[in-house]
Coordinates of C-alpha atoms and ligand atoms in Angstrom, one line a residue:
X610 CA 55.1 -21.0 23.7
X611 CA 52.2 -19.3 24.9
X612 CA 51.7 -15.4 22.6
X613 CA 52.0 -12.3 24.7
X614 CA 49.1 -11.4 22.7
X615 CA 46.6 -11.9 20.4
X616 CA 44.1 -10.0 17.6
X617 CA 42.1 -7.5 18.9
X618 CA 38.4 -8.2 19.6
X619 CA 36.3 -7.5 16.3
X620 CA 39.4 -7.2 13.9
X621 CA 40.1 -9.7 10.8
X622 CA 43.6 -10.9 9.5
X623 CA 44.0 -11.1 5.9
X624 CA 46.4 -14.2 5.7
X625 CA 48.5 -14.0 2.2
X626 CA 47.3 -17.2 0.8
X627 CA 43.6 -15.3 1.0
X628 CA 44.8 -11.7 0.2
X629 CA 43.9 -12.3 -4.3
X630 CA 40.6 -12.6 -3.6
X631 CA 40.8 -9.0 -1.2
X632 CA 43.2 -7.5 -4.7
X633 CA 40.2 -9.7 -6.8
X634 CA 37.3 -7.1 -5.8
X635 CA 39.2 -4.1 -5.0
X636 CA 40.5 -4.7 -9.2
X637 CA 37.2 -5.0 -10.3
X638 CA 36.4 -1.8 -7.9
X639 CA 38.7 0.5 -9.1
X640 CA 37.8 -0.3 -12.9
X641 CA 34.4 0.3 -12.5
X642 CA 35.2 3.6 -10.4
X643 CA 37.2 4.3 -13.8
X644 CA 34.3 3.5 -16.1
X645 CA 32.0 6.0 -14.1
X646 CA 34.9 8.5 -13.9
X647 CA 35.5 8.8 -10.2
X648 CA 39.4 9.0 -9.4
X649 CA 40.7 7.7 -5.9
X650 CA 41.1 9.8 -2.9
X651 CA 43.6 9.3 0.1
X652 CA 42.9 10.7 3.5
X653 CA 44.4 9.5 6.9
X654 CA 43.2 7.5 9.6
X655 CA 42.2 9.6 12.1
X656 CA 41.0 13.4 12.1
X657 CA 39.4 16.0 14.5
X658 CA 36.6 14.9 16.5
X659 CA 34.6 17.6 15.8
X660 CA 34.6 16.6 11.8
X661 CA 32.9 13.5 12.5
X662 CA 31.0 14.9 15.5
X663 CA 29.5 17.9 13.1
X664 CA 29.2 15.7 9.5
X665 CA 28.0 12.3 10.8
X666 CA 26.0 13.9 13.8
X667 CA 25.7 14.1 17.7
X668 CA 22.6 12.1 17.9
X669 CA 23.8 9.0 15.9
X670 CA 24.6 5.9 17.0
X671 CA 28.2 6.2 15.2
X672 CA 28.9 9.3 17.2
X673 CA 27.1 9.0 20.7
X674 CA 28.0 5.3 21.3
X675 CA 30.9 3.5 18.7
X676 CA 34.2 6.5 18.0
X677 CA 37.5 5.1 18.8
X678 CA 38.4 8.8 20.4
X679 CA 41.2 9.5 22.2
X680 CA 43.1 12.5 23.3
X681 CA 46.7 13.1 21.7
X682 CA 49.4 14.0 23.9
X683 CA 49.2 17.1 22.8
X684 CA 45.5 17.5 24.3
X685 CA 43.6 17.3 21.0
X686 CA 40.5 15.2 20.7
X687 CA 41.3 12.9 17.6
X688 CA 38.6 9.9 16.2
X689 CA 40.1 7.2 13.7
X690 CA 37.4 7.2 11.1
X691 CA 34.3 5.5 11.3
X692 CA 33.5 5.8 8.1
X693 CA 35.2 7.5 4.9
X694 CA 32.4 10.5 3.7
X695 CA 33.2 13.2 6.1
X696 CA 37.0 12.7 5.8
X697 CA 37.0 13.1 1.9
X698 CA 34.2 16.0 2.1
X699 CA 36.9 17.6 4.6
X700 CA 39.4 17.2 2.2
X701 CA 37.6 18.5 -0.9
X702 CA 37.3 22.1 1.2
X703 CA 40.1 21.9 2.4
X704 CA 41.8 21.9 -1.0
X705 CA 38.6 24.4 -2.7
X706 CA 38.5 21.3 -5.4
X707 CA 35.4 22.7 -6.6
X708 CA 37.2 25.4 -8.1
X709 CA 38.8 22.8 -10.4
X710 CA 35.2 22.1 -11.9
X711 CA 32.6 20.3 -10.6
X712 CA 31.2 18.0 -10.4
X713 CA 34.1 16.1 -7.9
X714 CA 34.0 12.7 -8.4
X715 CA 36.2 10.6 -5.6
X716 CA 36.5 7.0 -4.7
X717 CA 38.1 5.3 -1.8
X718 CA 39.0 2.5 0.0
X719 CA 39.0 3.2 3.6
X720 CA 39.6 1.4 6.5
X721 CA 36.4 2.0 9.0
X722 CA 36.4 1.8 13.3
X723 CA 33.4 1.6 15.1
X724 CA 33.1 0.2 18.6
X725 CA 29.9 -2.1 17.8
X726 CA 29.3 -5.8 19.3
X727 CA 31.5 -7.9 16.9
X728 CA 29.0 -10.2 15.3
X729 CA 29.2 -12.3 11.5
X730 CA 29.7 -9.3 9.3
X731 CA 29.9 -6.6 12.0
X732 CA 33.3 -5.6 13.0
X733 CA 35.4 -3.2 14.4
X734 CA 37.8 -2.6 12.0
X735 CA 36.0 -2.9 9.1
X736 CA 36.9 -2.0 4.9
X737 CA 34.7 0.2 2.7
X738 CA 34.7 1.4 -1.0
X739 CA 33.0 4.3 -1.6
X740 CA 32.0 6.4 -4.5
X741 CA 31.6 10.3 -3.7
X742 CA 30.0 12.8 -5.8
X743 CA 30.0 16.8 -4.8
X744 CA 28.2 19.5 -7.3
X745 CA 25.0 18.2 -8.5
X746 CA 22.1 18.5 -7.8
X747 CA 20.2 16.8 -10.6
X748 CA 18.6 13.2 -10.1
X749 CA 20.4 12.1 -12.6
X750 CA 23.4 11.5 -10.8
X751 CA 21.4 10.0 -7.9
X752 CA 20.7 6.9 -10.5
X753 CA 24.0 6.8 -12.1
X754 CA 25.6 6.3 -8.7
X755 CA 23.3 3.3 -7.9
X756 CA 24.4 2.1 -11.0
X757 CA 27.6 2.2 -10.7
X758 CA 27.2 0.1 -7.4
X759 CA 25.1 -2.0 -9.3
X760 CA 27.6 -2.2 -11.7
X761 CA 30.7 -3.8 -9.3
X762 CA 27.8 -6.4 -8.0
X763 CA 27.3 -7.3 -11.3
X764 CA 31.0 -7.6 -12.2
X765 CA 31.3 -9.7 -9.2
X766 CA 28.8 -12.2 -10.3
X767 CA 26.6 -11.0 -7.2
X768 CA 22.8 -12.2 -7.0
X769 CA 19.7 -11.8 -4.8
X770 CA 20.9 -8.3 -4.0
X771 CA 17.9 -6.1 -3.2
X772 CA 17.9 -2.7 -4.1
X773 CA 16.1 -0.6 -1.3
X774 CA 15.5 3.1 -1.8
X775 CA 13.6 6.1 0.0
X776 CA 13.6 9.6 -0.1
X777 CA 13.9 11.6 3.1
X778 CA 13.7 15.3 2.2
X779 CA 15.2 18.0 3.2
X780 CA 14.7 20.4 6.2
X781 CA 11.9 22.0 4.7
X782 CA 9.6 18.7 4.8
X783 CA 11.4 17.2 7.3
X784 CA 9.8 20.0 10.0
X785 CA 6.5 18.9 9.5
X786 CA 7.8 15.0 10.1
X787 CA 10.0 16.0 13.2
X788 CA 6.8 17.1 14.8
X789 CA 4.8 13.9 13.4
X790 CA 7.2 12.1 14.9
X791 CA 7.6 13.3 17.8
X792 CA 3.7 13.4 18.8
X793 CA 4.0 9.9 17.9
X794 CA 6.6 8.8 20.3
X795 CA 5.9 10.8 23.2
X796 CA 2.9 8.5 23.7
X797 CA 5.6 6.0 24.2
X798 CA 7.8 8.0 26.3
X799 CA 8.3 5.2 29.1
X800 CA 9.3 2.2 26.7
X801 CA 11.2 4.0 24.8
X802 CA 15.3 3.5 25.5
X803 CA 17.4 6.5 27.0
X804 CA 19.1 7.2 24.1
X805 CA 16.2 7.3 22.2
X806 CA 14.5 9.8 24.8
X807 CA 17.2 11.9 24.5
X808 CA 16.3 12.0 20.7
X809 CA 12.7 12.6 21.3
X810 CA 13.9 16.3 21.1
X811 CA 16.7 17.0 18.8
X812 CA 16.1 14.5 16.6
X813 CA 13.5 12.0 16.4
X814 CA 13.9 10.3 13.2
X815 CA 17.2 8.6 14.7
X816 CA 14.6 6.5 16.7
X817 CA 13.8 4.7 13.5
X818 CA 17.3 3.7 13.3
X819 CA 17.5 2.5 17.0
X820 CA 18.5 -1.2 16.7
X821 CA 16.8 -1.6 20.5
X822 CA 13.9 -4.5 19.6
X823 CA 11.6 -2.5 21.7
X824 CA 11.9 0.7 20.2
X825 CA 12.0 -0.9 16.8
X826 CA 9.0 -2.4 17.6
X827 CA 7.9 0.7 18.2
X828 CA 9.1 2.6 15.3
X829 CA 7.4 0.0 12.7
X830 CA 3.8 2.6 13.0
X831 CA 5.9 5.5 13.1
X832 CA 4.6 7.9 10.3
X833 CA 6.5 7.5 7.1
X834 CA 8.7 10.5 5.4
X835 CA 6.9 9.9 2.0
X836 CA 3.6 11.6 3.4
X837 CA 5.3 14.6 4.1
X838 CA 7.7 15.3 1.3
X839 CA 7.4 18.7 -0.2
X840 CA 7.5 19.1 -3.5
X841 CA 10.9 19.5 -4.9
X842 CA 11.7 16.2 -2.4
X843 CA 9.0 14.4 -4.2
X844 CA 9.9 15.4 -7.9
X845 CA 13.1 14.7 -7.3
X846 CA 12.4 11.3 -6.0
X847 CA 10.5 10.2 -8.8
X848 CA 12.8 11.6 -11.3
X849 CA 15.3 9.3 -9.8
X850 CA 13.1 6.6 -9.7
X851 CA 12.6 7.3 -13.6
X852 CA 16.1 7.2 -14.7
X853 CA 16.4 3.6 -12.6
X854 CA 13.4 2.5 -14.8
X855 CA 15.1 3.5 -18.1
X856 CA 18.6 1.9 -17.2
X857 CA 17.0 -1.3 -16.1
X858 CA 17.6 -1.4 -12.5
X859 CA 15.2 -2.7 -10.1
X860 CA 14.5 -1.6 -6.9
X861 CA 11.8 -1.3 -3.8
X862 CA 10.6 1.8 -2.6
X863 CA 11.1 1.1 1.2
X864 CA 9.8 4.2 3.0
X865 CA 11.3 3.0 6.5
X866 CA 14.7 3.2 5.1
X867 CA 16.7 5.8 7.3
X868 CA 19.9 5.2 7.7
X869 CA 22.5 5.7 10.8
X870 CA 24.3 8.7 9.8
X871 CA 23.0 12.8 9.7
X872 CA 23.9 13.4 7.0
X873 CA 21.7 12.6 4.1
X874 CA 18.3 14.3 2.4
X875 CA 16.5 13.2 0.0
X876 CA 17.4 10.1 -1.9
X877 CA 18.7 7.3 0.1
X878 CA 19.5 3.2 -0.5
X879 CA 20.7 0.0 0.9
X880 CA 21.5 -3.3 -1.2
X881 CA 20.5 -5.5 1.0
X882 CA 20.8 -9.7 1.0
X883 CA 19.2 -12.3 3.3
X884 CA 22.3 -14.7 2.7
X885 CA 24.9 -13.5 5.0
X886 CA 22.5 -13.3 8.2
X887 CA 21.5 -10.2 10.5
X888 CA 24.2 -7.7 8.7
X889 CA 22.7 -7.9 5.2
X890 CA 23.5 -4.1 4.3
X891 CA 26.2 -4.8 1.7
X892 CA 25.7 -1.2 0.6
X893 CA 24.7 1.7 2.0
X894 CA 24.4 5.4 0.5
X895 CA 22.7 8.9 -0.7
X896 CA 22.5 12.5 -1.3
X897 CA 23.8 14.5 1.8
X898 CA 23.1 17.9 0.3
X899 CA 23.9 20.2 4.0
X900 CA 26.8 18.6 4.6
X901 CA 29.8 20.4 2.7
X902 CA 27.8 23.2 4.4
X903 CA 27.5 21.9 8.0
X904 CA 31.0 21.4 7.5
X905 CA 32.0 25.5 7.0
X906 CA 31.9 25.6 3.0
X907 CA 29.3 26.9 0.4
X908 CA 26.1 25.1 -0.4
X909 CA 27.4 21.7 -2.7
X910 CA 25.0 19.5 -3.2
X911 CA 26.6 16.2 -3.0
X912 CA 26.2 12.6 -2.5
X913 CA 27.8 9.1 -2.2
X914 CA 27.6 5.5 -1.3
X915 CA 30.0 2.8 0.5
X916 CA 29.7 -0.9 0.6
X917 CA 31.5 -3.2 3.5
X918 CA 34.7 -5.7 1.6
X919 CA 33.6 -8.2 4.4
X920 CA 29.9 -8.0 4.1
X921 CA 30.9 -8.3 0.2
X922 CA 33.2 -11.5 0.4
X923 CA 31.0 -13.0 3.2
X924 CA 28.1 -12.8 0.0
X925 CA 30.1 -14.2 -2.3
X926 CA 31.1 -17.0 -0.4
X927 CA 27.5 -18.0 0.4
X928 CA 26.9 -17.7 -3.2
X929 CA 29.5 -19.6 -4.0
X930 CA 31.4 -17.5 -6.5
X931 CA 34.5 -18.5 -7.5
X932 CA 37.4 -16.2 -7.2
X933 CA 41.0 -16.1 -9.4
X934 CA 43.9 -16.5 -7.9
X935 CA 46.4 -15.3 -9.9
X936 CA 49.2 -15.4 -7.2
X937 CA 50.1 -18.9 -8.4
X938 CA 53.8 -19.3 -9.0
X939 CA 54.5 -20.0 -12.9
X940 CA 57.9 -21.3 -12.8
X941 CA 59.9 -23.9 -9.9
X942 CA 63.5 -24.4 -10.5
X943 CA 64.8 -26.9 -8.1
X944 CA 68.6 -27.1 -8.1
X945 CA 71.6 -29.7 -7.4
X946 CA 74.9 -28.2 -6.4
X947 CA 76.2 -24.5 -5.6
X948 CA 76.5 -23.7 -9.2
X949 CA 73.4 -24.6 -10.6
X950 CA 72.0 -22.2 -7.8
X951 CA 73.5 -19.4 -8.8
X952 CA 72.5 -20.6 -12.0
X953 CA 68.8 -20.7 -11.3
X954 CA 69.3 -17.2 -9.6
X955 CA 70.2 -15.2 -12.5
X956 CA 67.9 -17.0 -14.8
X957 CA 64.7 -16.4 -12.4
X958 CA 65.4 -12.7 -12.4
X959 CA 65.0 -12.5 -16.1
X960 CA 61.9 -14.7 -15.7
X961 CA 60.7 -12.1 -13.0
X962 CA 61.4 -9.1 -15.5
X963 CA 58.4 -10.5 -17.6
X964 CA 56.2 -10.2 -14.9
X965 CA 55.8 -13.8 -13.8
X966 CA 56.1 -15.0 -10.6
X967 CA 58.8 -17.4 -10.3
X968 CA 60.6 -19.1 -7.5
X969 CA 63.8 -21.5 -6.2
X970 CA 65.0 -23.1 -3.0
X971 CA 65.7 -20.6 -0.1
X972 CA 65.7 -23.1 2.6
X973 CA 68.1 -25.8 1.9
X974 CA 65.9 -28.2 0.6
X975 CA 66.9 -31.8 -1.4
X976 CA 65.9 -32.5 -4.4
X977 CA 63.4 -34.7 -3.7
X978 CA 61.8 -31.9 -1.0
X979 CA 62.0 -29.2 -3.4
X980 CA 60.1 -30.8 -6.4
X981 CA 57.4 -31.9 -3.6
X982 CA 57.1 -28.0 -2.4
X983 CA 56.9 -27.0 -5.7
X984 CA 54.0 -29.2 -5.9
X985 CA 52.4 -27.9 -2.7
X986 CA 52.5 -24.4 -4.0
X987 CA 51.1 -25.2 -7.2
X988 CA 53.8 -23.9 -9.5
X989 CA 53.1 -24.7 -13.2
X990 CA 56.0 -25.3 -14.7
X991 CA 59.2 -26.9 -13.0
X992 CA 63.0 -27.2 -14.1
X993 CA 65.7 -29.0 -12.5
X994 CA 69.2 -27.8 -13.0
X995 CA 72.4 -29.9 -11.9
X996 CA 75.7 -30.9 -13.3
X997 CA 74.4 -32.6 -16.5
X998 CA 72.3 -29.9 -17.0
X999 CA 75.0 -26.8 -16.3
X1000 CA 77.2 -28.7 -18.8
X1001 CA 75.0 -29.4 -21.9
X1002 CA 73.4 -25.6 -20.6
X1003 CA 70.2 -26.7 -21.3
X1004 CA 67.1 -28.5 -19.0
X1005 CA 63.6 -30.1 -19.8
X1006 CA 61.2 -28.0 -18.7
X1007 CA 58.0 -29.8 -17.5
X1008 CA 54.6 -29.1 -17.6
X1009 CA 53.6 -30.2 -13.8
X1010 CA 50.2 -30.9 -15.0
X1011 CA 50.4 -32.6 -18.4
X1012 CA 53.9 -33.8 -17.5
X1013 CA 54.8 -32.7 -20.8
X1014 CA 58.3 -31.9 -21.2
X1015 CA 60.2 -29.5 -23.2
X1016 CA 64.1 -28.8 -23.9
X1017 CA 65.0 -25.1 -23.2
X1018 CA 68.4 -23.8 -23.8
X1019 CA 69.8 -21.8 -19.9
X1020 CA 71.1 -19.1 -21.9
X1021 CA 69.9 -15.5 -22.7
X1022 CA 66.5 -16.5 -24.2
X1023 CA 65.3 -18.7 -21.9
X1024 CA 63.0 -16.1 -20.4
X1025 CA 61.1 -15.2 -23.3
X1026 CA 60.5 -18.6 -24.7
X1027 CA 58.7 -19.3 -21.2
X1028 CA 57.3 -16.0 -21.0
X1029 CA 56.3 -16.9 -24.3
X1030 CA 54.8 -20.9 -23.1
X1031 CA 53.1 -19.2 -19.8
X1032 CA 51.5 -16.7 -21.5
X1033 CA 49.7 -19.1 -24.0
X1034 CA 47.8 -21.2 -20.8
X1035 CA 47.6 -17.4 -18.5
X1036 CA 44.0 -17.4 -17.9
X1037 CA 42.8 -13.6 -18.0
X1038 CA 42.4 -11.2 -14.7
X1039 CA 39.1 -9.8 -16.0
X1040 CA 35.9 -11.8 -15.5
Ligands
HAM1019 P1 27.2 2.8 6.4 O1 25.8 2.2 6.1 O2 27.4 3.1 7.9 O3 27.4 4.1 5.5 O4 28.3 1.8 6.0 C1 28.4 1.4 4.6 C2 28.7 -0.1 4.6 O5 29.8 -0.4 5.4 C3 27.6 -1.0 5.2 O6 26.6 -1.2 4.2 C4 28.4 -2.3 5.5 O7 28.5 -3.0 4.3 C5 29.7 -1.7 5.9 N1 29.8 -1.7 7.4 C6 29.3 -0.7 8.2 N2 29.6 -1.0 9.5 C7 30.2 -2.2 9.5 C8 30.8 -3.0 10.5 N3 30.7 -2.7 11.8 N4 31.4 -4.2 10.1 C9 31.5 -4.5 8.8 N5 31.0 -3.8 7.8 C10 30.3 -2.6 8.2 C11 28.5 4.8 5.5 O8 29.5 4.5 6.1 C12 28.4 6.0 4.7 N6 29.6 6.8 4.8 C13 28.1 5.6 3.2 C14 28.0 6.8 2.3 C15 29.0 7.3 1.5 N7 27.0 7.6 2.2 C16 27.3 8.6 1.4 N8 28.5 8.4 0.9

């Protein structure tokens, strides 16, 4: 039968016998979010255009070339997100949460739309977690959020990540580079791309993010930002650079480093790998001091990072990291006979009570096909209940990869005894 349709171009399916090792990183996420004492944030799908218009920015690639926007029937412009910074920033205003003390500390996991060319790692429906920061303006904080990324990847058993970092000022400094900049690649006007030409005036440091070969050929003699940082930029850079020293965490000072969105000043970074191909930006973040601003609220210095699940996964794959799956099923009972189902049905609901996952026939399976299933799904311990059984009310419980056997009583403690025996070969969540 042919499908009246299939996935959409650039999205993923996460199938169920892959989905632990999606729960796997988003666990080990959301206990180093707690460890660092940033508490999750939830905000829809979609918003106004103008939020990502104003916060990421009109001249980025994000906004000029890759929104999913569309007009609702009741005539508003609405973008699903292409990434999950401006949403929460909206969302702290919204709700004045720096009157509940700052600084804010938020973390997400967002789903992400951009209308890119689907490529290995780049899609368009992509999954972030991000850590967000709002309130500080101390370097401090800068480091400790690089840590805490740091931190996951290390959690994760992640290698050969490289920790790239630049500082690209404020408006103050960055006047001084615009017009650098710009004298620079007006020599260059006719080989430059459209959409970079159209930069040239309102903002050319976007042209060092242009992924056109030519123009990043171009770019590569560009002047760099770290001449021209004033300096508060250039204090604050170095004190960042300082606390990374003291906690242990390498990096390079890459001073080409611009990134794709507005938003940012001063201190920005990328962990980056050469083992996953073109898309090697696992993580991306920084300080983004104007934008609660930009965005109609006071001056709150704030910043944040977000790393791609798929990028993530795709690394440690070619790393070959192992990931637990704890989804496996603990307990088969295959059954003979009406009774002994109902049987197995109220006993497996005690089983489940204790938090194991346990399972019997649903299909109408024989004997013989059930114990082979219970095989195939690689269930630990297996029971077989029929008449024999239902009469003496007690089965052999067998170990289905020692083949060890042992007599359990189908009465009211059955559940904890096995709770009891699972528990003592459980192997632990935490890595
Ligand atoms: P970004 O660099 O655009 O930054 O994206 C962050 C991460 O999302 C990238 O490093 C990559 O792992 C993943 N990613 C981006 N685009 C795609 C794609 N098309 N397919 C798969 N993965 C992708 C941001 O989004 C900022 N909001 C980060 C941030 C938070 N800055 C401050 N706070």
């Amino acid at each position: 039968m042919a499908l009246i349709t299939k996935k959409i171009k650039g999205t993923e399916d996460v199938l169920p016998k892959e989905s632990y090792r999606w729960q796997f990183i988003e666990q080990v996420m959301r206990e180093e979010s707690k460890a660092y004492g940033f508490k999750e944030i939830r905000t829809p799908v979609f918003e106004h255009t103008e939020l990502f218009a104003r916060g990421v920015g009109q001249t980025t690639d994000v906004v000029q070339k890759e929104m999913y926007t569309f007009d609702t029937k009741g005539g508003e412009s609405i973008t699903l997100r292409p990434e999950g910074t401006a949403g929460a920033a909206r969302a702290v205003l919204e709700h004045a949460l720096e009157n509940e003390g700052l600084p804010i500390k938020a973390s997400y996991f967002v789903s992400c739309y951009r209308y890119e060319k689907p490529q290995a790692g780049r899609l368009r429906e992509f999954h972030q977690f991000g850590l967000e920061e709002y309130g500080t303006q101390q370097p401090i904080a800068d480091a400790e959020l690089i840590c805490a990324a740091q931190s996951v990847f290390d959690r994760l058993g992640i290698k050969q990540l490289r920790l790239e970092l630049n500082s690209i000022g404020c408006p103050t400094c960055r006047a001084d580079y615009h017009k650098a900049l710009k004298d620079y690649f007006s020599q260059y006007k006719d080989k430059l791309c459209d959409t970079c030409l159209s930069r040239l005036d309102k903002n050319p440091m976007r042209i060092l993010d242009c992924k056109s070969p030519i123009c990043s050929e171009i770019a590569k003699d560009a002047p760099k930002i770290t001449d021209y940082l004033c300096d508060e930029c250039r204090n604050h850079f170095e004190d960042v650079k300082k606390y990374l020293d003291a906690a242990g965490i390498e990096y390079v000072v890459n001073p080409t480093i611009v990134r794709g969105l507005d938003y940012y000043t001063k201190t920005v970074f990328e962990f980056v790998t050469d083992c996953i191909g073109a898309q090697g930006t696992v993580c991306g973040g920084g300080r983004y001091d104007g934008l609660i601003e930009e965005l109609g609220g006071k001056h709150l210095p704030s910043l944040g990072f977000a790393m791609g699940l798929e990028r993530l996964l795709m690394v440690m794959d070619s790393q070959g990291i192992e990931i637990p799956d704890n989804d496996v099923c603990s307990l088969y009972i295959a059954t003979m006979g009406e009774k002994a189902k109902a049987k197995a049905f109220a006993l497996l609901r005690k089983v489940r009570e204790c938090n194991l996952t346990a399972e019997t026939d649903v299909v109408g399976r024989g004997l013989r096909a059930q114990m082979k299933y219970a095989d195939k799904i690689g269930a630990k311990y297996s029971l077989v209940i029929g008449d024999n059984e239902l009469e003496k009310n007690s089965a052999e419980l067998k170990n289905m990869e020692t083949g060890e056997k042992t007599e359990m009583a189908l009465d009211d403690t059955f559940a904890e005894k096995f709770s009891l025996i699972s528990l003592s070969d459980h192997k632990s969540f935490k890595i």
